[in-house]
Coordinates of C-alpha atoms in Angstrom, one line a residue:
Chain A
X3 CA 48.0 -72.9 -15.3
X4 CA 51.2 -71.2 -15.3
X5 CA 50.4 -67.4 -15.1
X6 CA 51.9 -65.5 -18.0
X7 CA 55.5 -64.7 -18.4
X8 CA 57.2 -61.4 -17.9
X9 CA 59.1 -60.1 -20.7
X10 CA 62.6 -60.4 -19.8
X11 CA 66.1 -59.8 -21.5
X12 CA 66.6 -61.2 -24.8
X13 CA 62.7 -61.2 -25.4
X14 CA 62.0 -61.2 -29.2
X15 CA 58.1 -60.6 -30.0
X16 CA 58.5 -62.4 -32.9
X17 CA 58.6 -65.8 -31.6
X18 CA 55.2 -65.5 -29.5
X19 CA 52.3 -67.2 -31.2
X20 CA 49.4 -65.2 -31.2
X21 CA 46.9 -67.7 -32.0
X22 CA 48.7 -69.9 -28.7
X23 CA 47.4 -70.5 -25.7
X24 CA 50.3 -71.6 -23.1
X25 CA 49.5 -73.8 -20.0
X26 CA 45.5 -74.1 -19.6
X27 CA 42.7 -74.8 -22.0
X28 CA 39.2 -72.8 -22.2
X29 CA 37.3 -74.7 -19.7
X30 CA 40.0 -74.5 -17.3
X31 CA 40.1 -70.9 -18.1
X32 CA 36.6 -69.9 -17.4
X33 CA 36.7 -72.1 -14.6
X34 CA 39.7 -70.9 -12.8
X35 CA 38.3 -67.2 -13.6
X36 CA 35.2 -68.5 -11.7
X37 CA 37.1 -69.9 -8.8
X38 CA 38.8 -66.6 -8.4
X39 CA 36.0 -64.4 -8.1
X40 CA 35.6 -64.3 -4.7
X41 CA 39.3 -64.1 -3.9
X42 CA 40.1 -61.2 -6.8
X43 CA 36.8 -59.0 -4.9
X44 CA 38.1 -60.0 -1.3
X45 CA 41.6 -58.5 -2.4
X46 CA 40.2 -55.8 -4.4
X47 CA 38.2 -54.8 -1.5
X48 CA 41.0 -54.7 1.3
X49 CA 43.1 -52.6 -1.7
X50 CA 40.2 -50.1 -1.3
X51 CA 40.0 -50.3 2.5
X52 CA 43.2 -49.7 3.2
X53 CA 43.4 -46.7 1.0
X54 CA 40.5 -45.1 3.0
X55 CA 42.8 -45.7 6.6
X56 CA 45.5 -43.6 4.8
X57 CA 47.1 -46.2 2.4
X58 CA 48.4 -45.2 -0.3
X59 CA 48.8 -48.0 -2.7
X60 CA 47.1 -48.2 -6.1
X61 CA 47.4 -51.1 -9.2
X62 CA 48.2 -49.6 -12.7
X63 CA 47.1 -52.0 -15.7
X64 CA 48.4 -50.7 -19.0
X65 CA 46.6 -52.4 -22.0
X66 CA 48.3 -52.0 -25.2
X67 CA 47.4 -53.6 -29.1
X68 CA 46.6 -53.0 -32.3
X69 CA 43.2 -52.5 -33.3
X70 CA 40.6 -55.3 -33.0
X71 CA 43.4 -56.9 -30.3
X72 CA 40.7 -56.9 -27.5
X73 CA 41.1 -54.2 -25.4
X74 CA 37.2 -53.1 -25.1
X75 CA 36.7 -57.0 -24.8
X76 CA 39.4 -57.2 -21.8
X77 CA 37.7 -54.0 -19.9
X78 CA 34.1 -55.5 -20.0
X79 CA 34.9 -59.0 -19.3
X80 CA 37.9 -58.7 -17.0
X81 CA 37.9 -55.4 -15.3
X82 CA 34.5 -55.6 -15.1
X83 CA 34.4 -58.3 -12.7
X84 CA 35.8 -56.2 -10.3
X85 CA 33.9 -53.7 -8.3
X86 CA 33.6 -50.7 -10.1
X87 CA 34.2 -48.2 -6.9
X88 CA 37.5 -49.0 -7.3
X89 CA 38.1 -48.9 -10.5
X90 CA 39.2 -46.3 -13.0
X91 CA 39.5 -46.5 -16.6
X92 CA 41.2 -44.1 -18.8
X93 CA 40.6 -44.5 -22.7
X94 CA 43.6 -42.6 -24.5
X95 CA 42.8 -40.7 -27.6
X96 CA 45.0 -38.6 -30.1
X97 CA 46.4 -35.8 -27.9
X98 CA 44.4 -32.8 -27.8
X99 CA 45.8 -29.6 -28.8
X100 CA 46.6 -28.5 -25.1
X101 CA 47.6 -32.2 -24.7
X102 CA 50.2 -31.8 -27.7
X103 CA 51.2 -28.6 -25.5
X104 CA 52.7 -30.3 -22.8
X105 CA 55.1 -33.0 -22.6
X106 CA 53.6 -36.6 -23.1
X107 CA 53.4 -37.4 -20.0
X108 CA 51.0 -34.7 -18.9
X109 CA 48.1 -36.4 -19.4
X110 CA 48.6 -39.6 -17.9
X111 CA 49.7 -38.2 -15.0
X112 CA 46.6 -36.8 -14.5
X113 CA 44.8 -40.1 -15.5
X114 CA 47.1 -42.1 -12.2
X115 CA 44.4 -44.5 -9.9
X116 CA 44.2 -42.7 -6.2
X117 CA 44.8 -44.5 -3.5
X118 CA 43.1 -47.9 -3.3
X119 CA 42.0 -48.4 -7.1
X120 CA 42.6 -50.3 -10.2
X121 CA 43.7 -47.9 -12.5
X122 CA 43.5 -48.8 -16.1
X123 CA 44.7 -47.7 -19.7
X124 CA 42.7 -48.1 -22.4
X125 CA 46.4 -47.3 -24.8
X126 CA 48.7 -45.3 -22.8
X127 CA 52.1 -43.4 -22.5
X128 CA 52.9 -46.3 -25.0
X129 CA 51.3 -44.7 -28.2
X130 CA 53.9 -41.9 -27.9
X131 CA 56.9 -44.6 -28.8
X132 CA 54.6 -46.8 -31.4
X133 CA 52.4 -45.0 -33.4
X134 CA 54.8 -41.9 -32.4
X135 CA 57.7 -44.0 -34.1
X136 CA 55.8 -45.6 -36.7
X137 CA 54.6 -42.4 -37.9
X138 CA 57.2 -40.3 -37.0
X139 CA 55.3 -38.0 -35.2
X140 CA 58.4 -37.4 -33.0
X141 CA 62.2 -36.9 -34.1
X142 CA 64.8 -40.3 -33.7
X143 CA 66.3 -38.4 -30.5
X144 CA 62.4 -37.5 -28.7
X145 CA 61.6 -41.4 -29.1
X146 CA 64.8 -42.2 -27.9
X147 CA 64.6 -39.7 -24.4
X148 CA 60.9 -41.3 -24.5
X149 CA 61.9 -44.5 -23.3
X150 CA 64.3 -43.3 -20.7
X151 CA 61.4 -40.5 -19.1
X152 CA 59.2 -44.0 -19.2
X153 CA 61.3 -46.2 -17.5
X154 CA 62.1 -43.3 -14.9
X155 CA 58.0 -42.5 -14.9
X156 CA 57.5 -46.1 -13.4
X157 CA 59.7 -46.3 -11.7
X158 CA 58.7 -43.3 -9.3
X159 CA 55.3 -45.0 -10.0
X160 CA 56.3 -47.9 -7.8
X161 CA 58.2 -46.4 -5.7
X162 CA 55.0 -44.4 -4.6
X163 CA 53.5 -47.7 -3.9
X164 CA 51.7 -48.1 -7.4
X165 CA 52.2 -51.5 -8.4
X166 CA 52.1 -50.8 -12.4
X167 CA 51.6 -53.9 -14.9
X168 CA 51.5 -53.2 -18.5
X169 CA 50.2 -55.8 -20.8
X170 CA 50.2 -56.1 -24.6
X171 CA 47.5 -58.0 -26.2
X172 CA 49.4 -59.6 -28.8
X173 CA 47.2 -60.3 -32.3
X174 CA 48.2 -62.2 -35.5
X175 CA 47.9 -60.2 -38.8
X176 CA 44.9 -62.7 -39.9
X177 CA 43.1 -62.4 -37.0
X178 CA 42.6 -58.9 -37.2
X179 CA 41.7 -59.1 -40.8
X180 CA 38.9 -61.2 -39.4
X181 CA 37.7 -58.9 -37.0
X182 CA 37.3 -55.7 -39.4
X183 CA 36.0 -57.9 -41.8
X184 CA 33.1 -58.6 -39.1
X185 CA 33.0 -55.0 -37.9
X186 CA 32.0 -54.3 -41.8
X187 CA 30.1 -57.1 -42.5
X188 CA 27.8 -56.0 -39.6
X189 CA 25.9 -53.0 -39.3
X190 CA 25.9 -53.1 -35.4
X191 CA 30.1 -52.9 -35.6
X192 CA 30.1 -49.9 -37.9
X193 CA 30.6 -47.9 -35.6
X194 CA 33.9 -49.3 -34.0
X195 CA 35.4 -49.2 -37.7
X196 CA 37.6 -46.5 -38.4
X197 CA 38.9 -45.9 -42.1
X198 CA 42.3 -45.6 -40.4
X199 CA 42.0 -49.0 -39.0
X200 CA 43.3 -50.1 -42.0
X201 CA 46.0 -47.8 -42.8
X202 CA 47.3 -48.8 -39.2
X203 CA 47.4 -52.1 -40.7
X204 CA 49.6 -51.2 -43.8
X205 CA 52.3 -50.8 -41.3
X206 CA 51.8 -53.6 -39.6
X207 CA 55.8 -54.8 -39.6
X208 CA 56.6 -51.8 -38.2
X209 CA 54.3 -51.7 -35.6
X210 CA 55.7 -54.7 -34.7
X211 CA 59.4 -53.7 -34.3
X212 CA 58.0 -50.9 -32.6
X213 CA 56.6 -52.8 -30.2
X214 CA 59.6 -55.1 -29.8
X215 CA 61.7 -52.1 -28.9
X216 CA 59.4 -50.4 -26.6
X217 CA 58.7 -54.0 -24.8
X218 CA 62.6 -54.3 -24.5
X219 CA 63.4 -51.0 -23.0
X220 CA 60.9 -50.4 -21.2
X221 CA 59.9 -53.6 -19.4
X222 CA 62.0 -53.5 -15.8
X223 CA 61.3 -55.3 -12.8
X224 CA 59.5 -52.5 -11.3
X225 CA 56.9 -51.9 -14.4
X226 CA 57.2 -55.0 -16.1
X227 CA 55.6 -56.4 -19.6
X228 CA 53.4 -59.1 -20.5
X229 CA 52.6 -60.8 -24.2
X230 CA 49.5 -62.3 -23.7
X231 CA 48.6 -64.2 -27.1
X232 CA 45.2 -62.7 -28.2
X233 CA 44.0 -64.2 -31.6
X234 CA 42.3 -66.6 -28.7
X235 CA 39.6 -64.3 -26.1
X236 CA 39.2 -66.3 -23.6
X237 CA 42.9 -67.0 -23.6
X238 CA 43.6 -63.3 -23.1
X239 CA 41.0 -62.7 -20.9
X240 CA 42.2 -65.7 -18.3
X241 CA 45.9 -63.9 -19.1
X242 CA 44.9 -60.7 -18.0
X243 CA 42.8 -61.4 -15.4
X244 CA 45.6 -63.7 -14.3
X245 CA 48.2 -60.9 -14.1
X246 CA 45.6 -58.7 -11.9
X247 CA 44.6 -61.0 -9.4
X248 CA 48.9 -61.8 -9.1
X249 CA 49.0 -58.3 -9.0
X250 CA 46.9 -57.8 -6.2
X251 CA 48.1 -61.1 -4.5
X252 CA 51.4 -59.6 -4.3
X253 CA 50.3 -56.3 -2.8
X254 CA 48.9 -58.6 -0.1
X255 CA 46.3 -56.1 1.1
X256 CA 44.6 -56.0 4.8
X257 CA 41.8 -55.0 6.8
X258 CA 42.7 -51.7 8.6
X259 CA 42.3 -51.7 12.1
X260 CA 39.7 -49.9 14.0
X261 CA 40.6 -46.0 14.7
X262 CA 37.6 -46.0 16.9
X263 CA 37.0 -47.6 20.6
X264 CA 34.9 -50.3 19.2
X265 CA 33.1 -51.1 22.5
X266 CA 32.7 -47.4 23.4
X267 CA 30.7 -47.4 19.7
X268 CA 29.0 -50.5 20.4
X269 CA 27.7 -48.8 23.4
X270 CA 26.5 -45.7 21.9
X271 CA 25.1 -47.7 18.7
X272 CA 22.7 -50.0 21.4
X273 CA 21.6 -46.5 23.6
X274 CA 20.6 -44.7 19.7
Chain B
X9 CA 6.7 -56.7 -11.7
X10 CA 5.6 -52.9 -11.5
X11 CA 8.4 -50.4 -11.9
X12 CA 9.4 -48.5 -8.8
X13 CA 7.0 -45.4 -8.8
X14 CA 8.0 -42.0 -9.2
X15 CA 7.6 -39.2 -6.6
X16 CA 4.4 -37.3 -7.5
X17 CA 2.6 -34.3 -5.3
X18 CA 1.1 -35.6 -2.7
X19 CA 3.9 -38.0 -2.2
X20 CA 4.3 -38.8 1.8
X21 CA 7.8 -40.7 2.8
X22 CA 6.7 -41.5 6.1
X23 CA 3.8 -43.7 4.2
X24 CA 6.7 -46.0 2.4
X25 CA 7.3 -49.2 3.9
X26 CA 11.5 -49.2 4.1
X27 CA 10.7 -53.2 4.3
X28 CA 8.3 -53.5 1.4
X29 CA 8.7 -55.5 -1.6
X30 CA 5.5 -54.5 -3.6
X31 CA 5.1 -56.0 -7.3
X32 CA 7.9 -58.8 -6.6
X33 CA 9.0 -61.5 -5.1
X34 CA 13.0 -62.3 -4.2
X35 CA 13.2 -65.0 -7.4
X36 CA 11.1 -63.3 -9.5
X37 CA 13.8 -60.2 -9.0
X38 CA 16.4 -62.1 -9.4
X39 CA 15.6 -64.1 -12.6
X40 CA 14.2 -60.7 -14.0
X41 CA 17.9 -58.9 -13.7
X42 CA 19.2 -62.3 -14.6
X43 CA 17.2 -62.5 -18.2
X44 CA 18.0 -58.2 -18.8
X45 CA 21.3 -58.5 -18.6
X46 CA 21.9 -58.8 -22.5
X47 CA 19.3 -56.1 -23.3
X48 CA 20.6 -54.6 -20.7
X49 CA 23.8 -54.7 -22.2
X50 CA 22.6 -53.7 -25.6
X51 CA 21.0 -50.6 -24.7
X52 CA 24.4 -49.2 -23.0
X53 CA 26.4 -50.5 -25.7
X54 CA 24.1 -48.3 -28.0
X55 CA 24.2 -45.2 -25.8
X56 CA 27.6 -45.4 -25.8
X57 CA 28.1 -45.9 -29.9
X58 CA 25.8 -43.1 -30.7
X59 CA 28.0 -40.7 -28.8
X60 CA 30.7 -41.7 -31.1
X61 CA 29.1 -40.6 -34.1
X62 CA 28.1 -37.5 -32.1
X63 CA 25.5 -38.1 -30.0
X64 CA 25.1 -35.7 -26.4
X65 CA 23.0 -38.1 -24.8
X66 CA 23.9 -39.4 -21.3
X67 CA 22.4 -41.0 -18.5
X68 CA 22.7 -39.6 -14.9
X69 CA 21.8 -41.6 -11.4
X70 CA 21.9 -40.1 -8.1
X71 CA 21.9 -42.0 -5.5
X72 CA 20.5 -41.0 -1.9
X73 CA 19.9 -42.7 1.5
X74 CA 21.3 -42.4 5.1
X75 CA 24.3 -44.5 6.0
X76 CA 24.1 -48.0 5.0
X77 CA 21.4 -47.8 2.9
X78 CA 22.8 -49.7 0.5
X79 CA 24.9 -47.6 -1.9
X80 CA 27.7 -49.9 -2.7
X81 CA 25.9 -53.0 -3.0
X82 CA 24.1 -51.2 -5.6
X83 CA 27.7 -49.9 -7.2
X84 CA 28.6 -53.0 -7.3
X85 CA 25.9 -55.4 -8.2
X86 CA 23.3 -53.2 -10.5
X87 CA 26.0 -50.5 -11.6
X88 CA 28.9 -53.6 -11.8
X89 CA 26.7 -54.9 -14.5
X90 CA 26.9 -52.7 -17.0
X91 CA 30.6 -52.0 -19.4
X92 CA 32.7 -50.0 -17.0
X93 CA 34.1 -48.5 -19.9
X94 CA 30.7 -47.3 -20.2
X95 CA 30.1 -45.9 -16.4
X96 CA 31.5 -43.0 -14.5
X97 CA 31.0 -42.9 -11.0
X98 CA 31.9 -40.2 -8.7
X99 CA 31.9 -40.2 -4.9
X100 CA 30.8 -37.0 -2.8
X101 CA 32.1 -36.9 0.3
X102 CA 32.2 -33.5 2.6
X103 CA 33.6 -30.8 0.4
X104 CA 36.7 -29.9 0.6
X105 CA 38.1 -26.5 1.0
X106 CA 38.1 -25.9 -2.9
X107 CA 34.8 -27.0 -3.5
X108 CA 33.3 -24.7 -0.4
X109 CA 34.8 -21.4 -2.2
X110 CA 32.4 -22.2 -5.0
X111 CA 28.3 -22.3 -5.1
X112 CA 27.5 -26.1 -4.3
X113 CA 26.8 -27.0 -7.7
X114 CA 30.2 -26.4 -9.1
X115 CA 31.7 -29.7 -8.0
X116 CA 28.7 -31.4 -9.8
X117 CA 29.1 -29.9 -13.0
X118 CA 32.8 -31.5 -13.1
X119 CA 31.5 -34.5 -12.2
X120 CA 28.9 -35.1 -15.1
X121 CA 28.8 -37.8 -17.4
X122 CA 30.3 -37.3 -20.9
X123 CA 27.7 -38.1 -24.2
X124 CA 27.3 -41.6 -24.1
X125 CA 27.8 -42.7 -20.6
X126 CA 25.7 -43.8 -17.3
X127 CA 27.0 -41.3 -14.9
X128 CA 26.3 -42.4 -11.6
X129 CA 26.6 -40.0 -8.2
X130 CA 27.0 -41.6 -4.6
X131 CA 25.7 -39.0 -2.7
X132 CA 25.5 -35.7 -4.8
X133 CA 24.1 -32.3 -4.7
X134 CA 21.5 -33.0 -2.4
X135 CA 23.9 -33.1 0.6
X136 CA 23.4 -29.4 0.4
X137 CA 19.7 -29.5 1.1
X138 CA 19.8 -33.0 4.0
X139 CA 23.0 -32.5 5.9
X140 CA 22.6 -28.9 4.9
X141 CA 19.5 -28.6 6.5
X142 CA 19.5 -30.9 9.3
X143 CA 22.9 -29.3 10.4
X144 CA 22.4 -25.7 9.4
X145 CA 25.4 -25.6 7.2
X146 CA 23.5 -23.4 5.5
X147 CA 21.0 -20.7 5.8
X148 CA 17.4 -21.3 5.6
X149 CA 17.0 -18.9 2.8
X150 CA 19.9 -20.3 1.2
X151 CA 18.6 -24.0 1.7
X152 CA 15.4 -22.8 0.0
X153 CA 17.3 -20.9 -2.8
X154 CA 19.0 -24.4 -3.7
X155 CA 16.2 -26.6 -4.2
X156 CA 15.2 -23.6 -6.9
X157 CA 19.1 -23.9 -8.4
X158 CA 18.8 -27.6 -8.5
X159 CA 15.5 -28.1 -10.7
X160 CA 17.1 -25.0 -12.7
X161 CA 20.4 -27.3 -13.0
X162 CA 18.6 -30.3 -13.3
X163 CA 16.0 -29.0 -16.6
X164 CA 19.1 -28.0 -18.3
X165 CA 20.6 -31.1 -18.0
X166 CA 17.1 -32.9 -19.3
X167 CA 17.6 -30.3 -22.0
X168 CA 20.9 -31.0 -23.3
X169 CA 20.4 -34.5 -23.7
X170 CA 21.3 -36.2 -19.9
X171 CA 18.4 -38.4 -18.8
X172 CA 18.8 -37.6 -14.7
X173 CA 17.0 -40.5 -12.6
X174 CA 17.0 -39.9 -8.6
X175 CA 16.7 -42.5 -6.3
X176 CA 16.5 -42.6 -2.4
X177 CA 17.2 -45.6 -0.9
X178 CA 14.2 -45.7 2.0
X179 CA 16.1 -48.0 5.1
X180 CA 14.4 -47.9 8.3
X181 CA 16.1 -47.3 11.3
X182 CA 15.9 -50.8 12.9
X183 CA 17.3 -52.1 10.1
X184 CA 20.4 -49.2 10.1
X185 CA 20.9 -50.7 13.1
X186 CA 21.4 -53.9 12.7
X187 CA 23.5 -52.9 9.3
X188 CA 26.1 -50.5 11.6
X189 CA 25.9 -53.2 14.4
X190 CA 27.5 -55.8 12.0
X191 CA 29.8 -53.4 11.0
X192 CA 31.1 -52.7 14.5
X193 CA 30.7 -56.8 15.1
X194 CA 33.1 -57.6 11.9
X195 CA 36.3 -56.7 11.6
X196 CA 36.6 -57.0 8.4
X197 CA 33.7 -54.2 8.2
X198 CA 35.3 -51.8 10.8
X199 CA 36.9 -49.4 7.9
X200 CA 33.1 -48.9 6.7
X201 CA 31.6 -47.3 10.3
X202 CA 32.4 -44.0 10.9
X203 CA 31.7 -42.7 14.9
X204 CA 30.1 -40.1 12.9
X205 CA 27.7 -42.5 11.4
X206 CA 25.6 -42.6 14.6
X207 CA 26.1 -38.8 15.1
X208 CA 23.6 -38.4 12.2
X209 CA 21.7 -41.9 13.2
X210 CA 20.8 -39.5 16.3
X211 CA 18.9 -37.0 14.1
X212 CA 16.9 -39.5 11.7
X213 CA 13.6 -37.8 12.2
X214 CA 15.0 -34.8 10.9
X215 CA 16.9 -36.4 7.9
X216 CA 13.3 -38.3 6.9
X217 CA 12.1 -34.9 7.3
X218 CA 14.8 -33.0 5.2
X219 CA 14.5 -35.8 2.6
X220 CA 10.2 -35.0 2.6
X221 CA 11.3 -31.5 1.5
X222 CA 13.7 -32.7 -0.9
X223 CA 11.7 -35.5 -2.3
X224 CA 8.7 -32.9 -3.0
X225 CA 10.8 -29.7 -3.9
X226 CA 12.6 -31.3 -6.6
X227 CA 11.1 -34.3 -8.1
X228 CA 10.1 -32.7 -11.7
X229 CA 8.7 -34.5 -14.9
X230 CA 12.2 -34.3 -16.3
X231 CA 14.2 -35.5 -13.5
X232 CA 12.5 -37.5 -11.1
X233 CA 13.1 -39.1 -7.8
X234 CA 12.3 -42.7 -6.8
X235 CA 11.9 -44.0 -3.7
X236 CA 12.7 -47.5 -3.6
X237 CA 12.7 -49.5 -0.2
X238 CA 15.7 -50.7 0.8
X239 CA 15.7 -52.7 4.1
X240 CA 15.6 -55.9 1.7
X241 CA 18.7 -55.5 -0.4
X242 CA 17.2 -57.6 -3.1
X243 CA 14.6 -55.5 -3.5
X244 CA 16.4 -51.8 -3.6
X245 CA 19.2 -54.3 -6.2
X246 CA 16.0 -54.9 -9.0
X247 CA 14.4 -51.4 -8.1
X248 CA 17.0 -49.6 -9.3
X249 CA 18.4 -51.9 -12.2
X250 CA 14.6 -51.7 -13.3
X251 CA 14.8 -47.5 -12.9
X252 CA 18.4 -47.6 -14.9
X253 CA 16.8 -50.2 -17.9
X254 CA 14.1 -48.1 -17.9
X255 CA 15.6 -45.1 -18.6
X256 CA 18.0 -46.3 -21.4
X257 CA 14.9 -47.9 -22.9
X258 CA 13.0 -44.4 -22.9
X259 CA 16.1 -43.1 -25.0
X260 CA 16.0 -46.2 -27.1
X261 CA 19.8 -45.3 -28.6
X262 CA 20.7 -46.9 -32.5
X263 CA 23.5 -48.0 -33.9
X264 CA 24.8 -45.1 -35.7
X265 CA 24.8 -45.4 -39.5
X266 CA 28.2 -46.0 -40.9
X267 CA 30.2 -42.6 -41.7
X268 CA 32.0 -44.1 -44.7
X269 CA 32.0 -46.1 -47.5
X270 CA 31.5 -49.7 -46.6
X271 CA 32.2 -51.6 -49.5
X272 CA 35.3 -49.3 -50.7
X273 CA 36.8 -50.3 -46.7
X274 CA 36.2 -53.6 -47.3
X275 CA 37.9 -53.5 -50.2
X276 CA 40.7 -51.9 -48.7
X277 CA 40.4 -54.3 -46.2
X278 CA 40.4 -57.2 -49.0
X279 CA 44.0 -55.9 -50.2
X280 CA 45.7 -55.1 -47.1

């Protein structure tokens, strides 16, 4: 049940397994997600409650993969067990033309959890180094000052007292074969199939090395990455709900105090 | 297992029993939400895929009742069971500054639910009529010009595609009470209870009164209020999950067609 590991110097993507499933099996999995339930709202709850006596500390989950990889899966099944008060989810798109306007991180600054919420990236500042360096949608020296504004973005991130974890769901080439091949095969999928799916596909290889280089300059103690092998749901699920409930563990949240004269309240409550 | 009734003329507050249970019993609820979950499911997942392919439907649920009524149970266990990618939930607390220099309905416009979501507001625009009123934060003629501006608002939301469902949770004011009492009793409850709770708790006839107005000035055919009793949380937990499945049956969203070529992408698919 070792939680997963943080990518760390000397990381190379290649040798993950996608298809593994490190440290636990499925019906330990869904039971220790079980188990945790009451502990992950418990912490989830003091995050918020703190927040509202003037705290100001937040938990940013960045969830990054290539298509089919699980993301929507991840947000229903993982982020949906938490309370959804305190929960905000941001689904990335192509830039916008006023988006495209303004430097690329504009829009996800705008997209940061308040206070006392789970803040979560459906794709992210990410897309602006992978798809962006994939498809050159950026010149060699932009993707290069990219990784540098990211690493200084987190950091001032944390420093503020967001506790930012960034997570790549990390799918084999066949297993997301599989999954368009469902989302054709069945008329209820259509409409999560995009044409472009597949030419996203064609450059699989460099996706990957894209991904190895953003993983390795990017992931720092403050705003670190996790590979979570994905061709296995359950396995990502338990990785990523895993990484959020440590996340939260380590903020460590408590009850405020009273800012009232509890008695004095107690009083006036019984003479109402 | 009747539905929770909607507020018709003649409709008398003071004649709801905040401790009724009518049409169910506690299992019967609870087996009910248990076996809707999956269509429950399906429905939103629909909603949400026709909005992909274009669709401008939404759902919007407003959610009204004094201080611990029960809002954030209901967040959190009928709301917390749909996709949060699907839900958007904004809380309205006093207004700030900003949102005072405009007319009261300008914070609610931001706050509406894109196509294809189930927008849900914790407390909403008719603060401005109840605390409005009971306080005179407002004029009276002003008061009486905003229930006009809200069914105005409210039809043109019906009419552009947002299915608007109201509900006020009916608590009575023993059992507020006891609710407040245990929040002054537990400490980990202390950050809920404001002292200005039982400032308000002090003027309960007139907010049942102000909500009478409300209730009969602005439930319309296309965006009705329900009053569902809320002293047993059970009970207010199935009302409003039954209001919310209703509602996304009445739409009764498809699956969009598919917006290409299926057997040229899976060929394509077949090569890559």
């Amino acid at each position: 049940m070792n939680a997963p590991a943080r990518v760390e110097a000397g990381f190379r993507l290649s040798e993950v397994d996608p298809g593994g499933t490190p440290g636990i099996d499925k019906s330990d999995a869904e039971r220790e997600m079980a188990d945790s339930a009451e502990a992950f709202s418990d912490l989830q709850e003091r995050l918020f409650a703190e927040s509202r006596a003037g705290g100001t500390r937040a938990v940013l989950l960045v969830l990054q993969g290539m298509d089919t990889a699980g993301k929507g899966g991840i947000l229903r099944h993982v982020v949906g067990l938490a309370d959804p008060q305190g929960v905000r989810i941001t689904a990335f798109k192509a830039p916008t033309e006023e988006e495209r306007a303004h430097d690329f991180l504009w829009r996800i600054e705008r997209a940061l959890p308040d206070p006392g919420l789970i803040g979560v990236f459906d794709r992210s500042h990410y897309e602006d180094v992978l798809i962006g360096r994939v498809r050159a949608l950026a010149s060699p020296a932009e993707i290069e000052r990219r990784y540098e504004a990211i690493r200084e973005f987190e950091a001032g991130l944390a420093a503020g007292g967001t506790l930012v974890r960034k997570v790549m769901l990390h799918l084999s080439r066949d297993e997301q074969k599989a999954r368009l091949q469902e989302r054709l095969d069945r008329p209820d999928k259509h409409w999560k199939f995009n044409p472009g799916d597949i030419d996203e596909r064609e450059l699989w290889d460099e996706y990957q090395a894209a991904y190895q280089l953003a993983l390795e300059r990017t992931s720092t103690p403050e705003a670190p990455w996790f590979v979570v092998p994905a061709d296995k749901k359950w396995f990502a699920r338990w990785g990523v709900h895993r990484i959020l409930l440590d996340a939260l563990r380590e903020l460590d949240p408590q009850w405020p105090p009273a800012d009232f004269d509890v008695d004095e309240q107690k009083a006036r409550l019984a003479a109402s």
